[in-house]
């Protein structure tokens, strides 16, 4: 029997998000749709979606909600007080 902890088989490399990536994902964590993130930040919606997709892929998340959960658990974004 292996002495590994659950999920230890997953890659544990450090993932660093840019300020923009953290901002966009933080807004999604607060319930904002990517189109609303674009309006709030004055950014093109396609750019927001591309950025969130890159973050999702880097985190190995199945979807955007999963990406938010992973980012919160890893301390990459903060929960609202």
PDB file of N, CA, C and O in Angstrom:
ATOM      1  N   UNK A   1       0.843  -1.196   0.000  1.00  0.00           N
ATOM      2  CA  UNK A   1       0.000   0.000   0.000  1.00  0.00           C
ATOM      3  C   UNK A   1       0.883   1.254   0.000  1.00  0.00           C
ATOM      4  O   UNK A   1       1.870   1.315   0.692  1.00  0.00           O
ATOM      5  N   UNK A   2       0.493   2.237  -0.761  1.00  0.00           N
ATOM      6  CA  UNK A   2       1.266   3.455  -0.894  1.00  0.00           C
ATOM      7  C   UNK A   2       1.064   4.359   0.313  1.00  0.00           C
ATOM      8  O   UNK A   2      -0.009   4.417   0.908  1.00  0.00           O
ATOM      9  N   UNK A   3       2.119   5.079   0.665  1.00  0.00           N
ATOM     10  CA  UNK A   3       2.021   6.017   1.784  1.00  0.00           C
ATOM     11  C   UNK A   3       1.650   7.421   1.321  1.00  0.00           C
ATOM     12  O   UNK A   3       1.662   8.349   2.104  1.00  0.00           O
ATOM     13  N   UNK A   4       1.351   7.556   0.046  1.00  0.00           N
ATOM     14  CA  UNK A   4       0.997   8.868  -0.494  1.00  0.00           C
ATOM     15  C   UNK A   4      -0.349   9.334   0.057  1.00  0.00           C
ATOM     16  O   UNK A   4      -1.248   8.551   0.282  1.00  0.00           O
ATOM     17  N   UNK A   5      -0.447  10.620   0.238  1.00  0.00           N
ATOM     18  CA  UNK A   5      -1.695  11.235   0.679  1.00  0.00           C
ATOM     19  C   UNK A   5      -2.647  11.311  -0.512  1.00  0.00           C
ATOM     20  O   UNK A   5      -2.203  11.282  -1.650  1.00  0.00           O
ATOM     21  N   UNK A   6      -3.949  11.420  -0.284  1.00  0.00           N
ATOM     22  CA  UNK A   6      -4.887  11.577  -1.400  1.00  0.00           C
ATOM     23  C   UNK A   6      -4.499  12.773  -2.265  1.00  0.00           C
ATOM     24  O   UNK A   6      -4.083  13.800  -1.766  1.00  0.00           O
ATOM     25  N   UNK A   7      -4.616  12.618  -3.552  1.00  0.00           N
ATOM     26  CA  UNK A   7      -4.337  13.662  -4.544  1.00  0.00           C
ATOM     27  C   UNK A   7      -2.859  14.016  -4.638  1.00  0.00           C
ATOM     28  O   UNK A   7      -2.508  14.941  -5.338  1.00  0.00           O
ATOM     29  N   UNK A   8      -2.001  13.294  -3.919  1.00  0.00           N
ATOM     30  CA  UNK A   8      -0.577  13.597  -3.974  1.00  0.00           C
ATOM     31  C   UNK A   8       0.003  13.252  -5.341  1.00  0.00           C
ATOM     32  O   UNK A   8       1.036  13.763  -5.723  1.00  0.00           O
ATOM     33  N   UNK A   9      -0.703  12.391  -6.074  1.00  0.00           N
ATOM     34  CA  UNK A   9      -0.241  12.013  -7.394  1.00  0.00           C
ATOM     35  C   UNK A   9      -0.331  13.162  -8.389  1.00  0.00           C
ATOM     36  O   UNK A   9       0.319  13.162  -9.410  1.00  0.00           O
ATOM     37  N   UNK A  10      -1.144  14.151  -8.090  1.00  0.00           N
ATOM     38  CA  UNK A  10      -1.279  15.306  -8.973  1.00  0.00           C
ATOM     39  C   UNK A  10      -0.029  16.158  -8.904  1.00  0.00           C
ATOM     40  O   UNK A  10       0.640  16.228  -7.880  1.00  0.00           O
ATOM     41  N   UNK A  11       0.227  16.825 -10.004  1.00  0.00           N
ATOM     42  CA  UNK A  11       1.385  17.700 -10.062  1.00  0.00           C
ATOM     43  C   UNK A  11       1.193  18.831  -9.059  1.00  0.00           C
ATOM     44  O   UNK A  11       0.142  19.461  -8.992  1.00  0.00           O
ATOM     45  N   UNK A  12       2.219  19.089  -8.251  1.00  0.00           N
ATOM     46  CA  UNK A  12       2.094  20.097  -7.200  1.00  0.00           C
ATOM     47  C   UNK A  12       2.962  21.319  -7.464  1.00  0.00           C
ATOM     48  O   UNK A  12       3.277  22.053  -6.549  1.00  0.00           O
ATOM     49  N   UNK A  13       3.347  21.543  -8.714  1.00  0.00           N
ATOM     50  CA  UNK A  13       4.191  22.693  -9.013  1.00  0.00           C
ATOM     51  C   UNK A  13       3.471  23.989  -8.650  1.00  0.00           C
ATOM     52  O   UNK A  13       2.248  24.068  -8.662  1.00  0.00           O
ATOM     53  N   UNK A  14       4.258  24.972  -8.342  1.00  0.00           N
ATOM     54  CA  UNK A  14       3.733  26.284  -7.977  1.00  0.00           C
ATOM     55  C   UNK A  14       3.106  26.948  -9.198  1.00  0.00           C
ATOM     56  O   UNK A  14       3.729  27.023 -10.254  1.00  0.00           O
ATOM     57  N   UNK A  15       1.904  27.411  -9.056  1.00  0.00           N
ATOM     58  CA  UNK A  15       1.238  28.157 -10.124  1.00  0.00           C
ATOM     59  C   UNK A  15       1.101  29.590  -9.642  1.00  0.00           C
ATOM     60  O   UNK A  15       0.604  29.840  -8.548  1.00  0.00           O
ATOM     61  N   UNK A  16       1.573  30.503 -10.451  1.00  0.00           N
ATOM     62  CA  UNK A  16       1.491  31.922 -10.123  1.00  0.00           C
ATOM     63  C   UNK A  16       0.570  32.574 -11.139  1.00  0.00           C
ATOM     64  O   UNK A  16       0.744  32.410 -12.344  1.00  0.00           O
ATOM     65  N   UNK A  17      -0.412  33.294 -10.637  1.00  0.00           N
ATOM     66  CA  UNK A  17      -1.332  34.017 -11.513  1.00  0.00           C
ATOM     67  C   UNK A  17      -0.930  35.485 -11.568  1.00  0.00           C
ATOM     68  O   UNK A  17      -0.503  36.062 -10.564  1.00  0.00           O
ATOM     69  N   UNK A  18      -1.091  36.072 -12.734  1.00  0.00           N
ATOM     70  CA  UNK A  18      -0.823  37.506 -12.883  1.00  0.00           C
ATOM     71  C   UNK A  18      -1.912  38.292 -12.145  1.00  0.00           C
ATOM     72  O   UNK A  18      -2.960  37.752 -11.784  1.00  0.00           O
ATOM     73  N   UNK A  19      -1.649  39.572 -11.948  1.00  0.00           N
ATOM     74  CA  UNK A  19      -2.651  40.431 -11.301  1.00  0.00           C
ATOM     75  C   UNK A  19      -3.962  40.406 -12.083  1.00  0.00           C
ATOM     76  O   UNK A  19      -5.039  40.330 -11.501  1.00  0.00           O
ATOM     77  N   UNK A  20      -3.866  40.469 -13.409  1.00  0.00           N
ATOM     78  CA  UNK A  20      -5.062  40.455 -14.246  1.00  0.00           C
ATOM     79  C   UNK A  20      -5.814  39.134 -14.087  1.00  0.00           C
ATOM     80  O   UNK A  20      -7.033  39.122 -13.937  1.00  0.00           O
ATOM     81  N   UNK A  21      -5.089  38.006 -14.121  1.00  0.00           N
ATOM     82  CA  UNK A  21      -5.724  36.696 -13.971  1.00  0.00           C
ATOM     83  C   UNK A  21      -6.417  36.578 -12.618  1.00  0.00           C
ATOM     84  O   UNK A  21      -7.549  36.098 -12.535  1.00  0.00           O
ATOM     85  N   UNK A  22      -5.745  37.042 -11.564  1.00  0.00           N
ATOM     86  CA  UNK A  22      -6.353  36.997 -10.228  1.00  0.00           C
ATOM     87  C   UNK A  22      -7.587  37.891 -10.158  1.00  0.00           C
ATOM     88  O   UNK A  22      -8.594  37.528  -9.553  1.00  0.00           O
ATOM     89  N   UNK A  23      -7.505  39.065 -10.789  1.00  0.00           N
ATOM     90  CA  UNK A  23      -8.636  39.994 -10.773  1.00  0.00           C
ATOM     91  C   UNK A  23      -9.848  39.392 -11.482  1.00  0.00           C
ATOM     92  O   UNK A  23     -10.958  39.387 -10.943  1.00  0.00           O
ATOM     93  N   UNK A  24      -9.634  38.882 -12.683  1.00  0.00           N
ATOM     94  CA  UNK A  24     -10.731  38.277 -13.442  1.00  0.00           C
ATOM     95  C   UNK A  24     -11.331  37.086 -12.686  1.00  0.00           C
ATOM     96  O   UNK A  24     -12.548  36.977 -12.552  1.00  0.00           O
ATOM     97  N   UNK A  25     -10.472  36.190 -12.197  1.00  0.00           N
ATOM     98  CA  UNK A  25     -10.970  35.004 -11.500  1.00  0.00           C
ATOM     99  C   UNK A  25     -11.645  35.398 -10.190  1.00  0.00           C
ATOM    100  O   UNK A  25     -12.641  34.795  -9.796  1.00  0.00           O
ATOM    101  N   UNK A  26     -11.130  36.422  -9.538  1.00  0.00           N
ATOM    102  CA  UNK A  26     -11.766  36.921  -8.317  1.00  0.00           C
ATOM    103  C   UNK A  26     -13.163  37.452  -8.574  1.00  0.00           C
ATOM    104  O   UNK A  26     -14.085  37.237  -7.774  1.00  0.00           O
ATOM    105  N   UNK A  27     -13.345  38.145  -9.689  1.00  0.00           N
ATOM    106  CA  UNK A  27     -14.679  38.642 -10.041  1.00  0.00           C
ATOM    107  C   UNK A  27     -15.627  37.487 -10.340  1.00  0.00           C
ATOM    108  O   UNK A  27     -16.792  37.511  -9.942  1.00  0.00           O
ATOM    109  N   UNK A  28     -15.117  36.462 -11.019  1.00  0.00           N
ATOM    110  CA  UNK A  28     -15.933  35.275 -11.284  1.00  0.00           C
ATOM    111  C   UNK A  28     -16.300  34.609  -9.960  1.00  0.00           C
ATOM    112  O   UNK A  28     -17.438  34.172  -9.772  1.00  0.00           O
ATOM    113  N   UNK A  29     -15.366  34.568  -9.017  1.00  0.00           N
ATOM    114  CA  UNK A  29     -15.629  33.979  -7.704  1.00  0.00           C
ATOM    115  C   UNK A  29     -16.735  34.729  -6.967  1.00  0.00           C
ATOM    116  O   UNK A  29     -17.443  34.154  -6.140  1.00  0.00           O
ATOM    117  N   UNK A  30     -16.895  35.996  -7.302  1.00  0.00           N
ATOM    118  CA  UNK A  30     -17.944  36.823  -6.685  1.00  0.00           C
ATOM    119  C   UNK A  30     -19.246  36.771  -7.468  1.00  0.00           C
ATOM    120  O   UNK A  30     -20.152  37.557  -7.250  1.00  0.00           O
ATOM    121  N   UNK A  31     -19.315  35.864  -8.440  1.00  0.00           N
ATOM    122  CA  UNK A  31     -20.554  35.640  -9.167  1.00  0.00           C
ATOM    123  C   UNK A  31     -20.704  36.387 -10.475  1.00  0.00           C
ATOM    124  O   UNK A  31     -21.778  36.373 -11.078  1.00  0.00           O
ATOM    125  N   UNK A  32     -19.640  37.033 -10.920  1.00  0.00           N
ATOM    126  CA  UNK A  32     -19.727  37.794 -12.168  1.00  0.00           C
ATOM    127  C   UNK A  32     -19.507  36.879 -13.369  1.00  0.00           C
ATOM    128  O   UNK A  32     -18.605  36.053 -13.386  1.00  0.00           O
ATOM    129  N   UNK A  33     -20.329  37.031 -14.369  1.00  0.00           N
ATOM    130  CA  UNK A  33     -20.190  36.312 -15.638  1.00  0.00           C
ATOM    131  C   UNK A  33     -19.036  36.961 -16.417  1.00  0.00           C
ATOM    132  O   UNK A  33     -18.782  38.163 -16.265  1.00  0.00           O
ATOM    133  N   UNK A  34     -18.319  36.196 -17.240  1.00  0.00           N
ATOM    134  CA  UNK A  34     -17.228  36.796 -18.007  1.00  0.00           C
ATOM    135  C   UNK A  34     -17.615  38.053 -18.794  1.00  0.00           C
ATOM    136  O   UNK A  34     -16.817  38.985 -18.905  1.00  0.00           O
ATOM    137  N   UNK A  35     -18.847  38.105 -19.308  1.00  0.00           N
ATOM    138  CA  UNK A  35     -19.268  39.313 -20.028  1.00  0.00           C
ATOM    139  C   UNK A  35     -19.355  40.510 -19.076  1.00  0.00           C
ATOM    140  O   UNK A  35     -19.036  41.640 -19.461  1.00  0.00           O
ATOM    141  N   UNK A  36     -19.758  40.274 -17.829  1.00  0.00           N
ATOM    142  CA  UNK A  36     -19.818  41.343 -16.836  1.00  0.00           C
ATOM    143  C   UNK A  36     -18.403  41.741 -16.410  1.00  0.00           C
ATOM    144  O   UNK A  36     -18.127  42.915 -16.183  1.00  0.00           O
ATOM    145  N   UNK A  37     -17.493  40.764 -16.308  1.00  0.00           N
ATOM    146  CA  UNK A  37     -16.089  41.056 -16.006  1.00  0.00           C
ATOM    147  C   UNK A  37     -15.534  42.002 -17.067  1.00  0.00           C
ATOM    148  O   UNK A  37     -14.828  42.969 -16.745  1.00  0.00           O
ATOM    149  N   UNK A  38     -15.862  41.753 -18.318  1.00  0.00           N
ATOM    150  CA  UNK A  38     -15.403  42.616 -19.408  1.00  0.00           C
ATOM    151  C   UNK A  38     -15.932  44.038 -19.237  1.00  0.00           C
ATOM    152  O   UNK A  38     -15.169  45.008 -19.408  1.00  0.00           O
ATOM    153  N   UNK A  39     -17.189  44.176 -18.882  1.00  0.00           N
ATOM    154  CA  UNK A  39     -17.768  45.506 -18.667  1.00  0.00           C
ATOM    155  C   UNK A  39     -17.100  46.215 -17.491  1.00  0.00           C
ATOM    156  O   UNK A  39     -16.780  47.400 -17.572  1.00  0.00           O
ATOM    157  N   UNK A  40     -16.908  45.497 -16.395  1.00  0.00           N
ATOM    158  CA  UNK A  40     -16.311  46.075 -15.190  1.00  0.00           C
ATOM    159  C   UNK A  40     -14.887  46.541 -15.448  1.00  0.00           C
ATOM    160  O   UNK A  40     -14.483  47.611 -14.986  1.00  0.00           O
ATOM    161  N   UNK A  41     -14.137  45.753 -16.190  1.00  0.00           N
ATOM    162  CA  UNK A  41     -12.714  46.042 -16.399  1.00  0.00           C
ATOM    163  C   UNK A  41     -12.438  46.846 -17.660  1.00  0.00           C
ATOM    164  O   UNK A  41     -11.300  47.247 -17.892  1.00  0.00           O
ATOM    165  N   UNK A  42     -13.466  47.065 -18.480  1.00  0.00           N
ATOM    166  CA  UNK A  42     -13.268  47.798 -19.725  1.00  0.00           C
ATOM    167  C   UNK A  42     -12.445  47.024 -20.737  1.00  0.00           C
ATOM    168  O   UNK A  42     -11.732  47.601 -21.547  1.00  0.00           O
ATOM    169  N   UNK A  43     -12.558  45.705 -20.662  1.00  0.00           N
ATOM    170  CA  UNK A  43     -11.786  44.814 -21.520  1.00  0.00           C
ATOM    171  C   UNK A  43     -12.720  44.121 -22.493  1.00  0.00           C
ATOM    172  O   UNK A  43     -13.900  43.941 -22.215  1.00  0.00           O
ATOM    173  N   UNK A  44     -12.181  43.707 -23.620  1.00  0.00           N
ATOM    174  CA  UNK A  44     -12.940  42.953 -24.601  1.00  0.00           C
ATOM    175  C   UNK A  44     -13.352  41.602 -24.000  1.00  0.00           C
ATOM    176  O   UNK A  44     -12.548  40.932 -23.353  1.00  0.00           O
ATOM    177  N   UNK A  45     -14.597  41.207 -24.209  1.00  0.00           N
ATOM    178  CA  UNK A  45     -15.108  39.955 -23.650  1.00  0.00           C
ATOM    179  C   UNK A  45     -14.294  38.742 -24.112  1.00  0.00           C
ATOM    180  O   UNK A  45     -14.042  37.824 -23.333  1.00  0.00           O
ATOM    181  N   UNK A  46     -13.867  38.748 -25.358  1.00  0.00           N
ATOM    182  CA  UNK A  46     -13.072  37.625 -25.876  1.00  0.00           C
ATOM    183  C   UNK A  46     -11.754  37.507 -25.121  1.00  0.00           C
ATOM    184  O   UNK A  46     -11.282  36.403 -24.833  1.00  0.00           O
ATOM    185  N   UNK A  47     -11.144  38.648 -24.781  1.00  0.00           N
ATOM    186  CA  UNK A  47      -9.883  38.631 -24.031  1.00  0.00           C
ATOM    187  C   UNK A  47     -10.105  38.069 -22.629  1.00  0.00           C
ATOM    188  O   UNK A  47      -9.288  37.295 -22.126  1.00  0.00           O
ATOM    189  N   UNK A  48     -11.205  38.458 -22.002  1.00  0.00           N
ATOM    190  CA  UNK A  48     -11.529  37.938 -20.669  1.00  0.00           C
ATOM    191  C   UNK A  48     -11.718  36.425 -20.734  1.00  0.00           C
ATOM    192  O   UNK A  48     -11.147  35.685 -19.930  1.00  0.00           O
ATOM    193  N   UNK A  49     -12.490  35.971 -21.708  1.00  0.00           N
ATOM    194  CA  UNK A  49     -12.738  34.536 -21.847  1.00  0.00           C
ATOM    195  C   UNK A  49     -11.450  33.768 -22.129  1.00  0.00           C
ATOM    196  O   UNK A  49     -11.227  32.696 -21.569  1.00  0.00           O
ATOM    197  N   UNK A  50     -10.593  34.320 -22.989  1.00  0.00           N
ATOM    198  CA  UNK A  50      -9.309  33.671 -23.284  1.00  0.00           C
ATOM    199  C   UNK A  50      -8.437  33.580 -22.039  1.00  0.00           C
ATOM    200  O   UNK A  50      -7.819  32.545 -21.771  1.00  0.00           O
ATOM    201  N   UNK A  51      -8.385  34.656 -21.280  1.00  0.00           N
ATOM    202  CA  UNK A  51      -7.588  34.674 -20.049  1.00  0.00           C
ATOM    203  C   UNK A  51      -8.113  33.649 -19.052  1.00  0.00           C
ATOM    204  O   UNK A  51      -7.335  32.881 -18.469  1.00  0.00           O
ATOM    205  N   UNK A  52      -9.429  33.607 -18.862  1.00  0.00           N
ATOM    206  CA  UNK A  52     -10.012  32.651 -17.920  1.00  0.00           C
ATOM    207  C   UNK A  52      -9.808  31.209 -18.390  1.00  0.00           C
ATOM    208  O   UNK A  52      -9.576  30.312 -17.570  1.00  0.00           O
ATOM    209  N   UNK A  53      -9.839  30.984 -19.685  1.00  0.00           N
ATOM    210  CA  UNK A  53      -9.595  29.645 -20.223  1.00  0.00           C
ATOM    211  C   UNK A  53      -8.151  29.216 -19.980  1.00  0.00           C
ATOM    212  O   UNK A  53      -7.888  28.068 -19.630  1.00  0.00           O
ATOM    213  N   UNK A  54      -7.208  30.140 -20.177  1.00  0.00           N
ATOM    214  CA  UNK A  54      -5.797  29.831 -19.897  1.00  0.00           C
ATOM    215  C   UNK A  54      -5.600  29.482 -18.428  1.00  0.00           C
ATOM    216  O   UNK A  54      -4.895  28.528 -18.096  1.00  0.00           O
ATOM    217  N   UNK A  55      -6.220  30.245 -17.546  1.00  0.00           N
ATOM    218  CA  UNK A  55      -6.121  29.978 -16.106  1.00  0.00           C
ATOM    219  C   UNK A  55      -6.725  28.613 -15.792  1.00  0.00           C
ATOM    220  O   UNK A  55      -6.135  27.819 -15.053  1.00  0.00           O
ATOM    221  N   UNK A  56      -7.889  28.334 -16.355  1.00  0.00           N
ATOM    222  CA  UNK A  56      -8.543  27.044 -16.134  1.00  0.00           C
ATOM    223  C   UNK A  56      -7.629  25.890 -16.541  1.00  0.00           C
ATOM    224  O   UNK A  56      -7.455  24.930 -15.797  1.00  0.00           O
ATOM    225  N   UNK A  57      -7.024  26.017 -17.705  1.00  0.00           N
ATOM    226  CA  UNK A  57      -6.116  24.975 -18.190  1.00  0.00           C
ATOM    227  C   UNK A  57      -4.890  24.829 -17.296  1.00  0.00           C
ATOM    228  O   UNK A  57      -4.473  23.714 -16.995  1.00  0.00           O
ATOM    229  N   UNK A  58      -4.299  25.942 -16.890  1.00  0.00           N
ATOM    230  CA  UNK A  58      -3.110  25.887 -16.031  1.00  0.00           C
ATOM    231  C   UNK A  58      -3.412  25.258 -14.683  1.00  0.00           C
ATOM    232  O   UNK A  58      -2.554  24.586 -14.100  1.00  0.00           O
ATOM    233  N   UNK A  59      -4.616  25.479 -14.176  1.00  0.00           N
ATOM    234  CA  UNK A  59      -5.003  24.900 -12.890  1.00  0.00           C
ATOM    235  C   UNK A  59      -5.457  23.445 -13.038  1.00  0.00           C
ATOM    236  O   UNK A  59      -5.653  22.763 -12.038  1.00  0.00           O
ATOM    237  N   UNK A  60      -5.645  22.990 -14.263  1.00  0.00           N
ATOM    238  CA  UNK A  60      -6.119  21.624 -14.491  1.00  0.00           C
ATOM    239  C   UNK A  60      -7.567  21.451 -14.099  1.00  0.00           C
ATOM    240  O   UNK A  60      -8.001  20.367 -13.717  1.00  0.00           O
ATOM    241  N   UNK A  61      -8.337  22.529 -14.210  1.00  0.00           N
ATOM    242  CA  UNK A  61      -9.738  22.525 -13.796  1.00  0.00           C
ATOM    243  C   UNK A  61     -10.654  22.050 -14.920  1.00  0.00           C
ATOM    244  O   UNK A  61     -10.384  22.300 -16.096  1.00  0.00           O
ATOM    245  N   UNK A  62     -11.727  21.393 -14.537  1.00  0.00           N
ATOM    246  CA  UNK A  62     -12.701  20.884 -15.506  1.00  0.00           C
ATOM    247  C   UNK A  62     -13.556  22.001 -16.094  1.00  0.00           C
ATOM    248  O   UNK A  62     -13.991  21.918 -17.235  1.00  0.00           O
ATOM    249  N   UNK A  63     -13.788  23.044 -15.307  1.00  0.00           N
ATOM    250  CA  UNK A  63     -14.614  24.159 -15.751  1.00  0.00           C
ATOM    251  C   UNK A  63     -14.252  25.387 -14.917  1.00  0.00           C
ATOM    252  O   UNK A  63     -13.385  25.313 -14.035  1.00  0.00           O
ATOM    253  N   UNK A  64     -14.915  26.493 -15.168  1.00  0.00           N
ATOM    254  CA  UNK A  64     -14.587  27.743 -14.491  1.00  0.00           C
ATOM    255  C   UNK A  64     -14.885  27.679 -12.992  1.00  0.00           C
ATOM    256  O   UNK A  64     -14.111  28.188 -12.176  1.00  0.00           O
ATOM    257  N   UNK A  65     -15.977  27.048 -12.618  1.00  0.00           N
ATOM    258  CA  UNK A  65     -16.299  26.897 -11.196  1.00  0.00           C
ATOM    259  C   UNK A  65     -15.214  26.098 -10.484  1.00  0.00           C
ATOM    260  O   UNK A  65     -14.777  26.450  -9.389  1.00  0.00           O
ATOM    261  N   UNK A  66     -14.758  25.034 -11.123  1.00  0.00           N
ATOM    262  CA  UNK A  66     -13.681  24.222 -10.565  1.00  0.00           C
ATOM    263  C   UNK A  66     -12.394  25.042 -10.451  1.00  0.00           C
ATOM    264  O   UNK A  66     -11.659  24.924  -9.464  1.00  0.00           O
ATOM    265  N   UNK A  67     -12.127  25.900 -11.433  1.00  0.00           N
ATOM    266  CA  UNK A  67     -10.941  26.758 -11.390  1.00  0.00           C
ATOM    267  C   UNK A  67     -11.002  27.711 -10.198  1.00  0.00           C
ATOM    268  O   UNK A  67     -10.001  27.916  -9.504  1.00  0.00           O
ATOM    269  N   UNK A  68     -12.170  28.274  -9.951  1.00  0.00           N
ATOM    270  CA  UNK A  68     -12.349  29.161  -8.799  1.00  0.00           C
ATOM    271  C   UNK A  68     -12.092  28.387  -7.504  1.00  0.00           C
ATOM    272  O   UNK A  68     -11.373  28.858  -6.616  1.00  0.00           O
ATOM    273  N   UNK A  69     -12.652  27.196  -7.401  1.00  0.00           N
ATOM    274  CA  UNK A  69     -12.464  26.377  -6.199  1.00  0.00           C
ATOM    275  C   UNK A  69     -10.993  26.059  -5.964  1.00  0.00           C
ATOM    276  O   UNK A  69     -10.489  26.188  -4.847  1.00  0.00           O
ATOM    277  N   UNK A  70     -10.303  25.646  -7.017  1.00  0.00           N
ATOM    278  CA  UNK A  70      -8.880  25.322  -6.905  1.00  0.00           C
ATOM    279  C   UNK A  70      -8.093  26.559  -6.488  1.00  0.00           C
ATOM    280  O   UNK A  70      -7.236  26.497  -5.594  1.00  0.00           O
ATOM    281  N   UNK A  71      -8.382  27.695  -7.123  1.00  0.00           N
ATOM    282  CA  UNK A  71      -7.663  28.928  -6.807  1.00  0.00           C
ATOM    283  C   UNK A  71      -7.896  29.348  -5.353  1.00  0.00           C
ATOM    284  O   UNK A  71      -6.956  29.794  -4.683  1.00  0.00           O
ATOM    285  N   UNK A  72      -9.107  29.202  -4.872  1.00  0.00           N
ATOM    286  CA  UNK A  72      -9.393  29.531  -3.476  1.00  0.00           C
ATOM    287  C   UNK A  72      -8.649  28.599  -2.523  1.00  0.00           C
ATOM    288  O   UNK A  72      -8.022  29.048  -1.555  1.00  0.00           O
ATOM    289  N   UNK A  73      -8.690  27.308  -2.814  1.00  0.00           N
ATOM    290  CA  UNK A  73      -8.016  26.330  -1.953  1.00  0.00           C
ATOM    291  C   UNK A  73      -6.500  26.532  -1.922  1.00  0.00           C
ATOM    292  O   UNK A  73      -5.865  26.314  -0.888  1.00  0.00           O
ATOM    293  N   UNK A  74      -5.930  26.946  -3.040  1.00  0.00           N
ATOM    294  CA  UNK A  74      -4.477  27.154  -3.116  1.00  0.00           C
ATOM    295  C   UNK A  74      -4.054  28.547  -2.680  1.00  0.00           C
ATOM    296  O   UNK A  74      -2.873  28.883  -2.679  1.00  0.00           O
ATOM    297  N   UNK A  75      -5.023  29.385  -2.331  1.00  0.00           N
ATOM    298  CA  UNK A  75      -4.702  30.733  -1.896  1.00  0.00           C
ATOM    299  C   UNK A  75      -4.274  31.664  -3.027  1.00  0.00           C
ATOM    300  O   UNK A  75      -3.637  32.671  -2.787  1.00  0.00           O
ATOM    301  N   UNK A  76      -4.665  31.321  -4.251  1.00  0.00           N
ATOM    302  CA  UNK A  76      -4.316  32.150  -5.406  1.00  0.00           C
ATOM    303  C   UNK A  76      -5.225  33.356  -5.520  1.00  0.00           C
ATOM    304  O   UNK A  76      -4.843  34.378  -6.096  1.00  0.00           O
ATOM    305  N   UNK A  77      -6.434  33.225  -5.026  1.00  0.00           N
ATOM    306  CA  UNK A  77      -7.369  34.356  -4.913  1.00  0.00           C
ATOM    307  C   UNK A  77      -7.953  34.294  -3.521  1.00  0.00           C
ATOM    308  O   UNK A  77      -7.924  33.256  -2.866  1.00  0.00           O
ATOM    309  N   UNK A  78      -8.480  35.417  -3.054  1.00  0.00           N
ATOM    310  CA  UNK A  78      -9.023  35.479  -1.703  1.00  0.00           C
ATOM    311  C   UNK A  78     -10.540  35.525  -1.735  1.00  0.00           C
ATOM    312  O   UNK A  78     -11.136  36.086  -2.648  1.00  0.00           O
ATOM    313  N   UNK A  79     -11.105  34.946  -0.698  1.00  0.00           N
ATOM    314  CA  UNK A  79     -12.546  34.982  -0.519  1.00  0.00           C
ATOM    315  C   UNK A  79     -12.930  36.349   0.040  1.00  0.00           C
ATOM    316  O   UNK A  79     -12.158  36.964   0.766  1.00  0.00           O
ATOM    317  N   UNK A  80     -14.104  36.830  -0.321  1.00  0.00           N
ATOM    318  CA  UNK A  80     -14.585  38.098   0.248  1.00  0.00           C
ATOM    319  C   UNK A  80     -14.760  37.957   1.751  1.00  0.00           C
ATOM    320  O   UNK A  80     -15.129  36.914   2.240  1.00  0.00           O
ATOM    321  N   UNK A  81     -14.509  39.034   2.448  1.00  0.00           N
ATOM    322  CA  UNK A  81     -14.683  39.033   3.905  1.00  0.00           C
ATOM    323  C   UNK A  81     -16.139  39.140   4.270  1.00  0.00           C
ATOM    324  O   UNK A  81     -16.969  39.558   3.562  1.00  0.00           O
TER     325      UNK A  81
END
